[in-house]
């Protein structure tokens, strides 16, 4: 076979992206600005020959590391992306957040991410859309709910994600029934769904953290510089909101060094999300959040 | 592929409940050094403290619990390495209730380990899982006769199970790579040959994993690229018209002549298309092979669409038609019945269909066969005749599995899968039209697609109803409708005007244009 493991992963993901594009009229892709969803975005450009024929949606918690937002807007302009962001204005105005000391970490995630996401997808909260002529965001007139939502989760990230299907139906409230999922085989996916429900699509399910970094290196995918050590012996392994994401101790300052560190170095047996505080706060936290619609 | 990169092999461990699947996985991880440091010792210690006998299966539970605390290994997807390969283990639940999960997991695997308890012998799900693996197209199978220590490493017991099970596997056309007597708990014949089974000279489990044939290249087979879409991003100033699809078998290069089935249209490939982020033209493909999500342009501007299969002129063509006979497995909550409308998805083709005959059904666990049953129950296997509303292209040759199978959609759910065994003439299969009217038949007759239109008030509703009528459309206005009433009117093929939400929101008579476009019968759109 002339193709490598990375080629086959790429091909399967492209197949899933193309199947989604054929099946869903109101399709969007979530872009968290992290390395996984940026690889996903590049796979979409590859699937559609340099174009991205659906909007990118980013949920802005206003606690993202500022460099991430600059990077988002720069690539959105450069790659001609149909860029949309959503936010929980109410919670932010009332300062009902963890950094303001008014809620727990998990509750903060639920309000700023899950709730904002659910309403942005449904279209009942304002969607801010990038105007490429002015380079600024304006309220979007289109309020139609998205029925297909492409998400960059990987099965190896943590327990609840390993139970995911490539196409995963959610009910009207975004709930996920992990125990009763439709069968999925032979590259045939759930593309028929009842009104009021939507489908989450996971083209990266089979990728591991190492696969992602090897692909970034092979294809020259631009990633936020926070992933690299800049001389202080620290780098981010996973990106989130600054109050809840800690950098890890690492001297890796190049892609080769990151890959080496993951394959046989100090992180070969330490989980990627070990720096995420909300995973630690309560035992089944992430699975709970996911049932409620969290990515 | 670089010389240092190990081949990837996905394996599924299947078998009856309690025959030791988790223990086998736990032992494979432990003996290949794939566990985090100190893990094994800490679980042994925990077992000592709680006075429980240590089991390798605990490893999986323990890993699950500790994942949140920062251990990478996943129970549903574990990784370990053999001499030649990097293996991913996919979880396949043994309980019958989770058969659809077993199928979802197993269909991603390249190979399977089927575990049978030496003391209990062949059980319900030993046979059912064997059957499902065969139908899913997984032929690389090894049988592990597990817990051989509990029968005192008795050769006779092992051989009796081999006889019993190989007879069954032979009946469904499977020849396993090996029958291995193992004790996952004691480690016999897993990573090394056991001295306690001197009568067994075959490979151990790790050696067997390296013996499995890996990733068939599909080379030498005829080209099959089911068309997913034809991309024209003209809005962005891109004038290419790219036929896109996943290459299931064979290979394709520029200048070669392709035939699209079922339409039979032909074209010469102008360019192979691939986009590279780094813009490096040295990476441009010279040929596409099986496994590649690819795309190409053609010299001639022909109209092809999703559902056709691109093949190479001069190679064996696929069969085309509306009727076929197939072996199917059913997963639906309600039984499969003849006469009722379902949808067949075969590669990228999608068409309404009916079953005109159920020739026989089989309980895959008890192997009990019923001739001419009324219906096919959940988890049963059956031999049926299908008649589709539209023509599709397919293969019946076992060397082309991907283009010879389909899934059955009931309502919104994928409820079964099938393998086409024979193409039939529509007359032999029973006329499709003798059965209930379909959506498409109605749409064709009424020359419109059903649609809901939200209107602000009765006046607008009545005006639009009249205007649509004048355009030759069938519309009906009702101020308020329950979901049930709305669905009944839509099933009757009508354009439903009602106050509230609709697929189209109409403010006044001027919105008739959008209603006409959206309710246009898709069959006439884009047809030459």
Short mmCIF file of C-alpha atoms in Angstrom, two decimals, chain B residues 58-519:
data_model
loop_
_atom_site.label_atom_id
_atom_site.label_comp_id
_atom_site.label_asym_id
_atom_site.label_seq_id
_atom_site.Cartn_x
_atom_site.Cartn_y
_atom_site.Cartn_z
CA UNK B 58 -9.02 -5.37 36.90
CA UNK B 59 -6.38 -3.54 34.92
CA UNK B 60 -8.98 -2.23 32.53
CA UNK B 61 -11.28 -1.04 35.31
CA UNK B 62 -8.39 0.51 37.15
CA UNK B 63 -7.20 2.33 34.07
CA UNK B 64 -10.67 3.71 33.52
CA UNK B 65 -10.83 5.02 37.09
CA UNK B 66 -7.42 6.55 36.94
CA UNK B 67 -7.65 8.17 33.58
CA UNK B 68 -9.06 11.28 35.21
CA UNK B 69 -5.93 11.39 37.34
CA UNK B 70 -3.61 11.56 34.40
CA UNK B 71 -2.97 8.15 32.84
CA UNK B 72 -3.22 8.01 29.07
CA UNK B 73 -4.41 4.52 28.37
CA UNK B 74 -7.95 4.17 27.20
CA UNK B 75 -10.09 1.15 27.88
CA UNK B 76 -12.09 1.48 24.70
CA UNK B 77 -8.91 1.98 22.67
CA UNK B 78 -5.71 0.56 24.10
CA UNK B 79 -2.45 0.44 22.24
CA UNK B 80 0.38 -2.06 22.40
CA UNK B 81 3.18 -3.15 20.11
CA UNK B 82 4.24 -6.50 18.72
CA UNK B 83 7.51 -7.11 16.87
CA UNK B 84 6.06 -5.91 13.57
CA UNK B 85 3.00 -3.92 14.46
CA UNK B 86 1.42 -1.18 16.48
CA UNK B 87 -1.95 -2.56 17.57
CA UNK B 88 -5.08 -0.68 18.59
CA UNK B 89 -7.55 -2.74 20.57
CA UNK B 90 -11.18 -1.82 20.04
CA UNK B 91 -13.63 -2.65 22.76
CA UNK B 92 -16.50 -4.95 21.75
CA UNK B 93 -19.07 -5.62 24.43
CA UNK B 94 -20.07 -9.28 24.76
CA UNK B 95 -23.60 -8.65 25.92
CA UNK B 96 -26.34 -9.16 23.33
CA UNK B 97 -27.92 -5.79 24.22
CA UNK B 98 -24.81 -4.12 22.89
CA UNK B 99 -24.63 -5.93 19.56
CA UNK B 100 -24.86 -2.64 17.68
CA UNK B 101 -21.89 -1.34 19.69
CA UNK B 102 -20.00 -4.56 18.94
CA UNK B 103 -20.74 -4.07 15.24
CA UNK B 104 -19.74 -0.38 15.32
CA UNK B 105 -16.45 -1.27 16.98
CA UNK B 106 -15.73 -4.42 15.00
CA UNK B 107 -16.36 -2.79 11.63
CA UNK B 108 -13.33 -0.54 12.25
CA UNK B 109 -11.06 -3.52 12.92
CA UNK B 110 -8.62 -5.21 10.56
CA UNK B 111 -8.61 -8.45 12.54
CA UNK B 112 -10.41 -10.19 15.38
CA UNK B 113 -9.58 -12.39 18.37
CA UNK B 114 -12.56 -14.58 19.24
CA UNK B 115 -12.39 -15.76 22.84
CA UNK B 116 -14.02 -19.04 23.90
CA UNK B 117 -14.03 -20.39 27.45
CA UNK B 118 -12.43 -23.85 27.46
CA UNK B 119 -14.71 -25.07 30.23
CA UNK B 120 -17.94 -23.65 28.84
CA UNK B 121 -17.22 -24.29 25.18
CA UNK B 122 -18.98 -22.64 22.25
CA UNK B 123 -21.83 -20.38 23.46
CA UNK B 124 -24.49 -18.14 21.94
CA UNK B 125 -22.35 -15.10 21.30
CA UNK B 126 -19.36 -17.18 20.17
CA UNK B 127 -21.46 -18.05 17.15
CA UNK B 128 -23.24 -14.73 16.85
CA UNK B 129 -19.99 -12.75 16.94
CA UNK B 130 -18.42 -15.18 14.45
CA UNK B 131 -21.33 -14.59 12.13
CA UNK B 132 -21.20 -10.81 12.52
CA UNK B 133 -17.45 -10.69 11.88
CA UNK B 134 -17.97 -12.65 8.67
CA UNK B 135 -20.79 -10.34 7.54
CA UNK B 136 -18.77 -7.24 8.41
CA UNK B 137 -16.05 -8.55 6.14
CA UNK B 138 -13.38 -9.32 8.75
CA UNK B 139 -11.67 -12.48 7.63
CA UNK B 140 -8.46 -12.26 9.69
CA UNK B 141 -9.61 -14.15 12.77
CA UNK B 142 -7.86 -16.14 15.48
CA UNK B 143 -9.73 -18.25 18.03
CA UNK B 144 -8.42 -18.19 21.60
CA UNK B 145 -9.50 -21.20 23.64
CA UNK B 146 -9.15 -19.40 26.97
CA UNK B 147 -8.96 -20.58 30.60
CA UNK B 148 -7.14 -23.70 29.42
CA UNK B 149 -5.62 -23.84 32.93
CA UNK B 150 -9.09 -24.51 34.36
CA UNK B 151 -9.32 -27.74 32.32
CA UNK B 152 -5.79 -28.77 33.35
CA UNK B 153 -4.30 -27.96 29.95
CA UNK B 154 -6.26 -30.85 28.51
CA UNK B 155 -5.59 -31.41 24.84
CA UNK B 156 -8.86 -33.29 24.31
CA UNK B 157 -10.98 -30.39 25.54
CA UNK B 158 -9.09 -27.99 23.29
CA UNK B 159 -9.49 -30.25 20.27
CA UNK B 160 -13.20 -30.81 20.89
CA UNK B 161 -13.78 -27.03 20.92
CA UNK B 162 -11.69 -26.62 17.76
CA UNK B 163 -13.77 -29.29 16.02
CA UNK B 164 -17.06 -27.84 17.20
CA UNK B 165 -16.20 -24.26 16.29
CA UNK B 166 -14.34 -24.92 13.05
CA UNK B 167 -17.35 -26.82 11.76
CA UNK B 168 -19.44 -23.72 12.43
CA UNK B 169 -16.87 -21.30 10.99
CA UNK B 170 -16.45 -23.44 7.89
CA UNK B 171 -20.21 -23.30 7.34
CA UNK B 172 -19.97 -19.51 7.07
CA UNK B 173 -16.78 -19.58 5.04
CA UNK B 174 -14.22 -18.57 7.68
CA UNK B 175 -10.84 -20.24 8.08
CA UNK B 176 -9.14 -18.82 11.18
CA UNK B 177 -5.43 -18.06 11.16
CA UNK B 178 -4.99 -20.10 14.35
CA UNK B 179 -6.74 -21.84 17.24
CA UNK B 180 -4.62 -21.02 20.28
CA UNK B 181 -5.00 -22.68 23.69
CA UNK B 182 -4.41 -19.83 26.14
CA UNK B 183 -4.78 -18.89 29.74
CA UNK B 184 -4.93 -15.12 29.83
CA UNK B 185 -4.89 -15.27 33.62
CA UNK B 186 -1.71 -17.40 33.74
CA UNK B 187 -0.12 -15.97 30.60
CA UNK B 188 0.05 -19.23 28.65
CA UNK B 189 0.66 -18.81 24.90
CA UNK B 190 -0.04 -15.06 24.98
CA UNK B 191 3.42 -13.54 24.58
CA UNK B 192 5.42 -16.76 24.65
CA UNK B 193 4.97 -20.48 24.10
CA UNK B 194 3.81 -22.26 27.21
CA UNK B 195 5.55 -25.35 28.53
CA UNK B 196 2.24 -26.47 29.93
CA UNK B 197 0.84 -27.09 26.43
CA UNK B 198 3.68 -29.13 24.87
CA UNK B 199 1.12 -30.66 22.49
CA UNK B 200 0.52 -27.25 20.86
CA UNK B 201 3.10 -26.18 18.30
CA UNK B 202 1.27 -23.26 16.64
CA UNK B 203 1.92 -19.54 17.11
CA UNK B 204 1.22 -17.65 20.36
CA UNK B 205 -1.14 -14.65 20.33
CA UNK B 206 1.51 -11.99 19.64
CA UNK B 207 2.98 -14.05 16.79
CA UNK B 208 -0.52 -14.54 15.38
CA UNK B 209 -1.10 -10.77 15.35
CA UNK B 210 1.99 -10.46 13.16
CA UNK B 211 0.75 -13.24 10.88
CA UNK B 212 -2.53 -11.54 10.02
CA UNK B 213 -2.60 -10.12 6.50
CA UNK B 214 -2.48 -6.34 6.89
CA UNK B 215 -4.28 -3.69 4.84
CA UNK B 216 -5.12 -5.27 1.48
CA UNK B 217 -3.87 -2.89 -1.21
CA UNK B 218 -6.80 -3.48 -3.52
CA UNK B 219 -4.23 -3.47 -6.30
CA UNK B 220 -5.08 -5.50 -9.37
CA UNK B 221 -8.76 -4.99 -8.62
CA UNK B 222 -11.06 -2.89 -10.79
CA UNK B 223 -11.38 0.82 -9.91
CA UNK B 224 -14.35 1.83 -7.78
CA UNK B 225 -14.78 5.44 -6.70
CA UNK B 226 -18.32 6.09 -5.40
CA UNK B 227 -19.01 9.75 -6.22
CA UNK B 228 -19.57 11.79 -3.06
CA UNK B 229 -20.04 15.10 -4.76
CA UNK B 230 -19.01 17.29 -7.68
CA UNK B 231 -17.38 20.46 -6.36
CA UNK B 232 -17.63 23.79 -8.13
CA UNK B 233 -16.44 26.61 -5.91
CA UNK B 234 -17.04 29.14 -8.67
CA UNK B 235 -18.18 31.75 -6.15
CA UNK B 236 -14.60 31.92 -4.93
CA UNK B 237 -13.23 32.30 -8.47
CA UNK B 238 -12.33 28.61 -8.81
CA UNK B 239 -13.43 27.27 -12.21
CA UNK B 240 -12.55 23.60 -11.64
CA UNK B 241 -15.31 21.02 -11.54
CA UNK B 242 -13.96 18.26 -9.30
CA UNK B 243 -15.51 14.81 -8.99
CA UNK B 244 -14.77 13.74 -5.41
CA UNK B 245 -14.96 10.36 -3.71
CA UNK B 246 -13.19 7.70 -1.69
CA UNK B 247 -11.27 5.21 -3.85
CA UNK B 248 -12.50 1.81 -2.60
CA UNK B 249 -10.41 -0.35 -4.94
CA UNK B 250 -8.13 -0.20 -7.96
CA UNK B 251 -6.20 2.85 -9.08
CA UNK B 252 -6.59 5.86 -11.38
CA UNK B 253 -4.31 8.18 -13.35
CA UNK B 254 -4.74 11.19 -15.64
CA UNK B 255 -5.60 10.45 -19.29
CA UNK B 256 -7.53 7.30 -18.39
CA UNK B 257 -11.11 6.74 -19.45
CA UNK B 258 -13.72 6.38 -16.70
CA UNK B 259 -17.29 5.10 -16.90
CA UNK B 260 -19.86 6.18 -14.33
CA UNK B 261 -22.46 3.62 -13.28
CA UNK B 262 -25.43 3.28 -13.30
CA UNK B 263 -25.71 6.11 -15.87
CA UNK B 264 -23.05 4.64 -18.17
CA UNK B 265 -21.62 8.09 -18.97
CA UNK B 266 -17.97 8.21 -19.93
CA UNK B 267 -15.20 10.79 -19.67
CA UNK B 268 -11.43 11.04 -19.82
CA UNK B 269 -9.62 12.09 -16.65
CA UNK B 270 -7.99 15.48 -17.21
CA UNK B 271 -6.24 16.09 -13.89
CA UNK B 272 -5.86 14.37 -10.52
CA UNK B 273 -6.64 17.00 -7.89
CA UNK B 274 -5.07 17.35 -4.46
CA UNK B 275 -4.58 20.51 -2.40
CA UNK B 276 -1.52 20.99 -0.22
CA UNK B 277 -1.33 23.48 2.57
CA UNK B 278 2.38 24.04 1.97
CA UNK B 279 1.77 24.51 -1.78
CA UNK B 280 4.56 22.04 -2.55
CA UNK B 281 3.94 20.88 -6.13
CA UNK B 282 6.38 17.99 -5.79
CA UNK B 283 3.72 16.31 -3.69
CA UNK B 284 1.14 16.30 -6.52
CA UNK B 285 -0.22 12.75 -6.98
CA UNK B 286 0.56 10.74 -10.11
CA UNK B 287 -1.98 8.00 -9.30
CA UNK B 288 -4.74 7.45 -6.77
CA UNK B 289 -4.94 4.10 -5.01
CA UNK B 290 -7.46 2.33 -2.77
CA UNK B 291 -7.97 4.10 0.54
CA UNK B 292 -7.56 7.64 -0.78
CA UNK B 293 -10.21 10.33 -0.52
CA UNK B 294 -9.51 11.72 -3.96
CA UNK B 295 -10.81 14.01 -6.68
CA UNK B 296 -10.34 14.52 -10.40
CA UNK B 297 -11.49 16.69 -13.27
CA UNK B 298 -12.64 15.40 -16.67
CA UNK B 299 -11.97 16.55 -20.22
CA UNK B 300 -15.66 16.42 -21.11
CA UNK B 301 -18.23 18.44 -19.14
CA UNK B 302 -20.57 15.60 -18.25
CA UNK B 303 -23.30 15.67 -15.66
CA UNK B 304 -22.71 13.11 -12.93
CA UNK B 305 -23.91 13.21 -9.37
CA UNK B 306 -23.60 11.64 -5.95
CA UNK B 307 -24.47 7.96 -5.97
CA UNK B 308 -22.75 6.96 -9.20
CA UNK B 309 -19.61 4.82 -9.13
CA UNK B 310 -16.61 5.85 -11.22
CA UNK B 311 -14.96 2.79 -12.84
CA UNK B 312 -12.23 2.38 -15.43
CA UNK B 313 -13.20 1.54 -18.99
CA UNK B 314 -11.97 -1.94 -19.90
CA UNK B 315 -12.12 -3.28 -16.34
CA UNK B 316 -14.89 -5.49 -14.96
CA UNK B 317 -17.93 -3.23 -14.67
CA UNK B 318 -20.26 -3.31 -11.64
CA UNK B 319 -23.81 -4.60 -11.96
CA UNK B 320 -26.64 -2.11 -12.20
CA UNK B 321 -30.29 -2.46 -11.46
CA UNK B 322 -33.16 -1.88 -9.07
CA UNK B 323 -33.51 -5.39 -7.67
CA UNK B 324 -31.15 -7.71 -5.83
CA UNK B 325 -30.98 -10.53 -3.35
CA UNK B 326 -29.00 -9.98 -0.14
CA UNK B 327 -27.99 -11.48 3.19
CA UNK B 328 -28.89 -9.00 5.87
CA UNK B 329 -28.61 -8.56 9.64
CA UNK B 330 -31.27 -6.58 11.44
CA UNK B 331 -30.70 -4.30 14.46
CA UNK B 332 -33.97 -2.35 14.43
CA UNK B 333 -36.19 -2.12 17.50
CA UNK B 334 -39.20 -3.08 15.36
CA UNK B 335 -38.99 -6.14 13.07
CA UNK B 336 -38.20 -5.83 9.38
CA UNK B 337 -41.30 -6.62 7.30
CA UNK B 338 -41.91 -6.99 3.60
CA UNK B 339 -43.95 -4.35 1.80
CA UNK B 340 -42.92 -1.49 4.05
CA UNK B 341 -40.76 1.33 2.70
CA UNK B 342 -37.15 1.56 3.91
CA UNK B 343 -34.16 3.41 2.53
CA UNK B 344 -31.06 1.68 1.19
CA UNK B 345 -27.70 3.46 1.41
CA UNK B 346 -25.13 1.67 -0.76
CA UNK B 347 -21.84 3.59 -0.78
CA UNK B 348 -23.02 7.10 -1.71
CA UNK B 349 -26.26 6.01 -3.42
CA UNK B 350 -29.46 6.42 -1.45
CA UNK B 351 -32.85 5.16 -2.57
CA UNK B 352 -36.18 4.14 -1.09
CA UNK B 353 -36.68 0.38 -1.24
CA UNK B 354 -39.01 -2.43 -0.32
CA UNK B 355 -38.45 -6.03 0.59
CA UNK B 356 -40.60 -8.12 -1.72
CA UNK B 357 -39.65 -11.49 -0.22
CA UNK B 358 -38.03 -12.84 2.93
CA UNK B 359 -36.73 -16.24 1.85
CA UNK B 360 -35.41 -17.36 5.19
CA UNK B 361 -34.23 -16.06 8.56
CA UNK B 362 -31.67 -17.37 10.97
CA UNK B 363 -31.08 -17.01 14.67
CA UNK B 364 -27.33 -16.41 14.60
CA UNK B 365 -26.90 -17.77 18.12
CA UNK B 366 -28.92 -21.00 18.00
CA UNK B 367 -28.47 -21.38 14.22
CA UNK B 368 -32.19 -22.16 14.02
CA UNK B 369 -33.48 -21.44 10.52
CA UNK B 370 -37.00 -20.39 9.52
CA UNK B 371 -38.23 -20.59 5.92
CA UNK B 372 -40.43 -17.81 4.52
CA UNK B 373 -40.84 -15.94 7.83
CA UNK B 374 -43.31 -13.09 8.18
CA UNK B 375 -40.66 -10.73 9.51
CA UNK B 376 -37.04 -10.46 10.63
CA UNK B 377 -36.55 -9.80 14.35
CA UNK B 378 -33.83 -7.82 16.09
CA UNK B 379 -30.38 -9.48 15.89
CA UNK B 380 -31.57 -12.00 13.28
CA UNK B 381 -29.97 -12.72 9.94
CA UNK B 382 -32.06 -13.16 6.79
CA UNK B 383 -32.00 -13.75 3.07
CA UNK B 384 -34.24 -11.20 1.30
CA UNK B 385 -35.14 -9.77 -2.09
CA UNK B 386 -34.98 -5.98 -2.37
CA UNK B 387 -36.52 -3.75 -4.98
CA UNK B 388 -35.33 -0.16 -5.05
CA UNK B 389 -37.09 2.83 -6.44
CA UNK B 390 -34.00 4.01 -8.33
CA UNK B 391 -31.31 2.11 -10.14
CA UNK B 392 -27.99 1.65 -8.31
CA UNK B 393 -24.58 0.19 -9.18
CA UNK B 394 -23.09 -2.60 -7.04
CA UNK B 395 -20.74 -5.58 -7.05
CA UNK B 396 -21.48 -9.15 -6.04
CA UNK B 397 -17.87 -10.31 -6.21
CA UNK B 398 -16.35 -11.12 -2.81
CA UNK B 399 -13.10 -9.37 -3.82
CA UNK B 400 -15.00 -6.04 -3.95
CA UNK B 401 -16.73 -5.99 -0.55
CA UNK B 402 -17.05 -2.19 -0.18
CA UNK B 403 -19.25 -1.79 -3.25
CA UNK B 404 -21.28 -4.92 -2.52
CA UNK B 405 -22.87 -3.89 0.74
CA UNK B 406 -25.45 -1.45 2.02
CA UNK B 407 -27.22 -0.28 5.16
CA UNK B 408 -30.96 -0.16 5.69
CA UNK B 409 -32.42 3.02 7.18
CA UNK B 410 -35.78 2.78 8.95
CA UNK B 411 -37.17 6.23 9.66
CA UNK B 412 -34.17 8.16 10.95
CA UNK B 413 -32.09 5.18 12.09
CA UNK B 414 -29.59 2.85 10.47
CA UNK B 415 -31.30 -0.43 11.40
CA UNK B 416 -29.52 -3.11 9.46
CA UNK B 417 -26.81 -4.04 7.04
CA UNK B 418 -26.69 -6.29 4.02
CA UNK B 419 -24.42 -7.93 1.50
CA UNK B 420 -25.68 -8.22 -2.05
CA UNK B 421 -25.45 -11.81 -3.26
CA UNK B 422 -27.17 -11.61 -6.63
CA UNK B 423 -28.51 -9.03 -9.10
CA UNK B 424 -32.11 -9.70 -10.13
CA UNK B 425 -34.35 -8.55 -12.94
CA UNK B 426 -37.05 -6.29 -11.57
CA UNK B 427 -39.77 -8.60 -12.98
CA UNK B 428 -38.40 -11.55 -11.01
CA UNK B 429 -38.28 -9.54 -7.84
CA UNK B 430 -41.87 -8.31 -7.93
CA UNK B 431 -42.94 -4.89 -9.11
CA UNK B 432 -42.12 -2.05 -6.79
CA UNK B 433 -45.27 -0.15 -7.73
CA UNK B 434 -47.56 -2.97 -6.60
CA UNK B 435 -46.71 -2.01 -3.05
CA UNK B 436 -47.64 1.18 -1.19
CA UNK B 437 -47.19 4.56 -2.88
CA UNK B 438 -43.88 6.24 -2.06
CA UNK B 439 -42.94 9.83 -1.41
CA UNK B 440 -41.10 10.00 -4.71
CA UNK B 441 -43.99 8.54 -6.68
CA UNK B 442 -46.29 11.14 -5.15
CA UNK B 443 -43.81 13.92 -5.78
CA UNK B 444 -43.51 12.87 -9.40
CA UNK B 445 -47.27 12.76 -9.91
CA UNK B 446 -47.97 16.06 -8.14
CA UNK B 447 -44.79 17.57 -9.56
CA UNK B 448 -43.87 19.09 -6.20
CA UNK B 449 -42.14 18.33 -2.93
CA UNK B 450 -44.08 18.74 0.34
CA UNK B 451 -43.06 21.80 2.33
CA UNK B 452 -44.19 23.78 5.38
CA UNK B 453 -44.64 27.53 5.00
CA UNK B 454 -45.08 29.83 7.99
CA UNK B 455 -47.46 32.73 7.34
CA UNK B 456 -48.24 35.69 9.61
CA UNK B 457 -52.04 35.61 9.28
CA UNK B 458 -55.05 34.02 7.61
CA UNK B 459 -55.21 36.60 4.80
CA UNK B 460 -51.66 35.86 3.64
CA UNK B 461 -52.27 32.13 3.97
CA UNK B 462 -55.37 32.21 1.78
CA UNK B 463 -53.73 34.49 -0.80
CA UNK B 464 -50.69 32.18 -1.12
CA UNK B 465 -52.91 29.09 -1.24
CA UNK B 466 -54.78 30.57 -4.22
CA UNK B 467 -51.59 31.80 -5.93
CA UNK B 468 -49.88 28.40 -5.60
CA UNK B 469 -53.01 26.71 -6.94
CA UNK B 470 -52.82 28.98 -9.99
CA UNK B 471 -49.20 27.81 -10.48
CA UNK B 472 -50.36 24.18 -10.59
CA UNK B 473 -49.26 23.36 -7.04
CA UNK B 474 -51.24 21.61 -4.33
CA UNK B 475 -51.33 23.74 -1.20
CA UNK B 476 -53.47 23.76 1.91
CA UNK B 477 -53.91 26.49 4.48
CA UNK B 478 -54.85 25.78 8.11
CA UNK B 479 -54.36 28.41 10.84
CA UNK B 480 -52.95 26.04 13.45
CA UNK B 481 -51.83 22.43 13.20
CA UNK B 482 -50.50 19.89 15.65
CA UNK B 483 -47.26 18.17 14.63
CA UNK B 484 -49.27 15.06 13.86
CA UNK B 485 -51.68 16.92 11.58
CA UNK B 486 -48.80 18.70 9.90
CA UNK B 487 -47.00 15.41 9.23
CA UNK B 488 -50.16 13.83 7.80
CA UNK B 489 -50.57 16.70 5.34
CA UNK B 490 -46.88 16.55 4.41
CA UNK B 491 -47.13 12.78 3.85
CA UNK B 492 -50.02 13.46 1.48
CA UNK B 493 -47.55 15.51 -0.57
CA UNK B 494 -48.99 18.96 0.13
CA UNK B 495 -47.46 22.38 0.61
CA UNK B 496 -48.73 23.22 4.09
CA UNK B 497 -49.40 26.87 4.91
CA UNK B 498 -49.85 27.55 8.58
CA UNK B 499 -49.40 30.31 11.15
CA UNK B 500 -46.12 29.93 12.98
CA UNK B 501 -42.83 28.34 11.99
CA UNK B 502 -42.19 26.70 8.66
CA UNK B 503 -39.28 25.64 6.48
CA UNK B 504 -40.01 28.84 4.54
CA UNK B 505 -41.21 31.97 6.32
CA UNK B 506 -43.51 33.94 4.01
CA UNK B 507 -44.48 37.51 4.84
CA UNK B 508 -46.76 38.01 1.85
CA UNK B 509 -47.68 37.01 -1.68
CA UNK B 510 -44.31 38.27 -2.96
CA UNK B 511 -42.63 35.26 -1.27
CA UNK B 512 -44.26 32.81 -3.67
CA UNK B 513 -41.01 32.61 -5.65
CA UNK B 514 -39.12 30.99 -2.80
CA UNK B 515 -41.99 28.60 -2.11
CA UNK B 516 -42.05 27.54 -5.76
CA UNK B 517 -38.31 26.93 -5.79
CA UNK B 518 -38.18 25.11 -2.48
CA UNK B 519 -41.13 22.85 -3.35
#
